[in-house]
Short mmCIF file of C-alpha atoms in Angstrom, two decimals:
data_model
loop_
_atom_site.label_atom_id
_atom_site.label_comp_id
_atom_site.label_asym_id
_atom_site.label_seq_id
_atom_site.Cartn_x
_atom_site.Cartn_y
_atom_site.Cartn_z
CA UNK A 1043 74.09 15.92 126.23
CA UNK A 1044 73.78 18.69 123.57
CA UNK A 1045 76.65 20.84 122.34
CA UNK A 1046 76.22 24.38 121.04
CA UNK A 1047 78.62 25.16 118.21
CA UNK A 1048 78.23 28.40 116.25
CA UNK A 1049 74.66 28.91 117.43
CA UNK A 1050 73.56 25.41 116.32
CA UNK A 1051 72.59 22.60 118.61
CA UNK A 1052 74.50 19.38 117.89
CA UNK A 1053 73.21 16.00 118.97
CA UNK A 1054 75.74 13.34 119.90
CA UNK A 1055 76.03 10.25 117.71
CA UNK A 1056 76.45 9.44 114.05
CA UNK A 1057 75.79 11.99 111.34
CA UNK A 1058 73.55 11.52 108.34
CA UNK A 1059 70.68 9.17 107.70
CA UNK A 1060 70.47 5.88 109.50
CA UNK A 1061 70.49 2.92 107.11
CA UNK A 1062 67.00 1.56 106.68
CA UNK A 1063 66.45 -2.12 107.33
CA UNK A 1064 66.63 -3.48 103.78
CA UNK A 1065 65.21 -6.88 103.06
CA UNK A 1066 68.21 -9.07 102.24
CA UNK A 1067 66.34 -11.11 99.62
CA UNK A 1068 65.24 -7.96 97.77
CA UNK A 1069 68.78 -6.61 97.85
CA UNK A 1070 70.18 -9.88 96.43
CA UNK A 1071 67.52 -9.92 93.69
CA UNK A 1072 68.34 -6.32 92.71
CA UNK A 1073 72.01 -7.24 92.59
CA UNK A 1074 71.30 -10.25 90.34
CA UNK A 1075 69.12 -8.12 88.04
CA UNK A 1076 71.81 -5.48 87.81
CA UNK A 1077 74.39 -8.15 86.94
CA UNK A 1078 72.09 -9.56 84.21
CA UNK A 1079 71.65 -6.10 82.71
CA UNK A 1080 75.40 -5.47 82.85
CA UNK A 1081 76.11 -8.74 81.02
CA UNK A 1082 73.50 -7.91 78.38
CA UNK A 1083 75.04 -4.45 77.81
CA UNK A 1084 78.50 -5.99 77.58
CA UNK A 1085 77.29 -8.57 75.03
CA UNK A 1086 75.71 -5.85 72.88
CA UNK A 1087 78.85 -3.72 73.08
CA UNK A 1088 81.04 -6.64 71.96
CA UNK A 1089 78.65 -7.46 69.09
CA UNK A 1090 78.79 -3.85 67.92
CA UNK A 1091 82.59 -3.80 68.10
CA UNK A 1092 82.88 -7.11 66.21
CA UNK A 1093 80.63 -5.78 63.43
CA UNK A 1094 82.69 -2.60 63.29
CA UNK A 1095 85.93 -4.58 62.99
CA UNK A 1096 84.55 -6.82 60.24
CA UNK A 1097 83.27 -3.83 58.24
CA UNK A 1098 86.67 -2.12 58.56
CA UNK A 1099 88.40 -5.33 57.43
CA UNK A 1100 86.14 -5.50 54.35
CA UNK A 1101 86.96 -1.85 53.58
CA UNK A 1102 90.68 -2.57 53.92
CA UNK A 1103 90.42 -5.51 51.50
CA UNK A 1104 88.57 -3.37 48.96
CA UNK A 1105 91.19 -0.63 49.24
CA UNK A 1106 94.03 -3.13 48.84
CA UNK A 1107 92.41 -4.48 45.67
CA UNK A 1108 92.01 -0.94 44.35
CA UNK A 1109 95.65 -0.16 45.15
CA UNK A 1110 96.77 -3.32 43.36
CA UNK A 1111 94.74 -2.29 40.30
CA UNK A 1112 96.41 1.13 40.27
CA UNK A 1113 99.84 -0.51 40.61
CA UNK A 1114 99.05 -2.71 37.59
CA UNK A 1115 97.96 0.36 35.62
CA UNK A 1116 101.19 2.19 36.51
CA UNK A 1117 103.32 -0.81 35.52
CA UNK A 1118 101.47 -1.01 32.17
CA UNK A 1119 101.94 2.72 31.53
CA UNK A 1120 105.64 2.43 32.39
CA UNK A 1121 105.85 -0.10 29.56
CA UNK A 1122 104.14 2.32 27.20
CA UNK A 1123 100.75 0.63 27.28
CA UNK A 1124 97.60 2.51 28.21
CA UNK A 1125 95.10 0.29 30.05
CA UNK A 1126 91.65 0.15 28.50
CA UNK A 1127 90.09 1.39 31.75
CA UNK A 1128 92.16 4.58 31.60
CA UNK A 1129 91.30 5.04 27.92
CA UNK A 1130 87.63 4.75 28.84
CA UNK A 1131 88.06 7.26 31.65
CA UNK A 1132 89.90 9.71 29.39
CA UNK A 1133 87.44 9.45 26.53
CA UNK A 1134 84.57 9.72 29.00
CA UNK A 1135 86.10 12.88 30.49
CA UNK A 1136 86.73 14.37 27.07
CA UNK A 1137 83.15 13.64 26.04
CA UNK A 1138 81.91 15.11 29.31
CA UNK A 1139 83.99 18.27 28.79
CA UNK A 1140 82.74 18.57 25.22
CA UNK A 1141 79.15 18.24 26.41
CA UNK A 1142 79.73 20.84 29.14
CA UNK A 1143 81.34 23.25 26.67
CA UNK A 1144 78.53 22.82 24.15
CA UNK A 1145 75.98 23.39 26.91
CA UNK A 1146 77.82 26.57 28.00
CA UNK A 1147 77.93 27.79 24.40
CA UNK A 1148 74.24 27.06 23.96
CA UNK A 1149 73.41 29.00 27.14
CA UNK A 1150 75.63 31.88 26.06
CA UNK A 1151 73.95 31.94 22.65
CA UNK A 1152 70.50 32.03 24.25
CA UNK A 1153 71.42 34.90 26.58
CA UNK A 1154 72.97 36.87 23.70
CA UNK A 1155 69.86 36.28 21.58
CA UNK A 1156 67.62 37.38 24.45
CA UNK A 1157 69.67 40.52 25.18
CA UNK A 1158 69.85 41.61 21.50
CA UNK A 1159 66.09 41.18 20.79
CA UNK A 1160 64.71 44.29 22.58
#
C-alpha cells in the first residue's frame, strides 16, 4: 500500500488537506456579506470618481474663462488700447520694483554705515 520514492514514504490517495465540512448556511452568509462590502466599495469608488470629474470640469471652465480674458486683452492691444487690468499690473510691478530697489539701497546704506564706523 505504501510507495517509497526518494527515501520518503508516500501514501496513496489525494494530496493536500481534505476539505473540512463547512456549514452551507455560514458559507452563504459570508458570500452575501462579501457581496455587500464589494457593492459598498464600488459605490464609494464611483462617488470619488464623480467628484473628481466635477472638480476637473470646474477647473476647465475657469481656465477657459481666463483664456477668453487673455484673448480679449490681446485683441485690445492689437488695436492699440491697453486694458486697465494690464495697466494696473504694470504700475503694480513698477511700484513693487521701486520698493524693492529702495529697500536694497537702504540695506546697502546700513551695511556701509556699519562697516565705516569702526
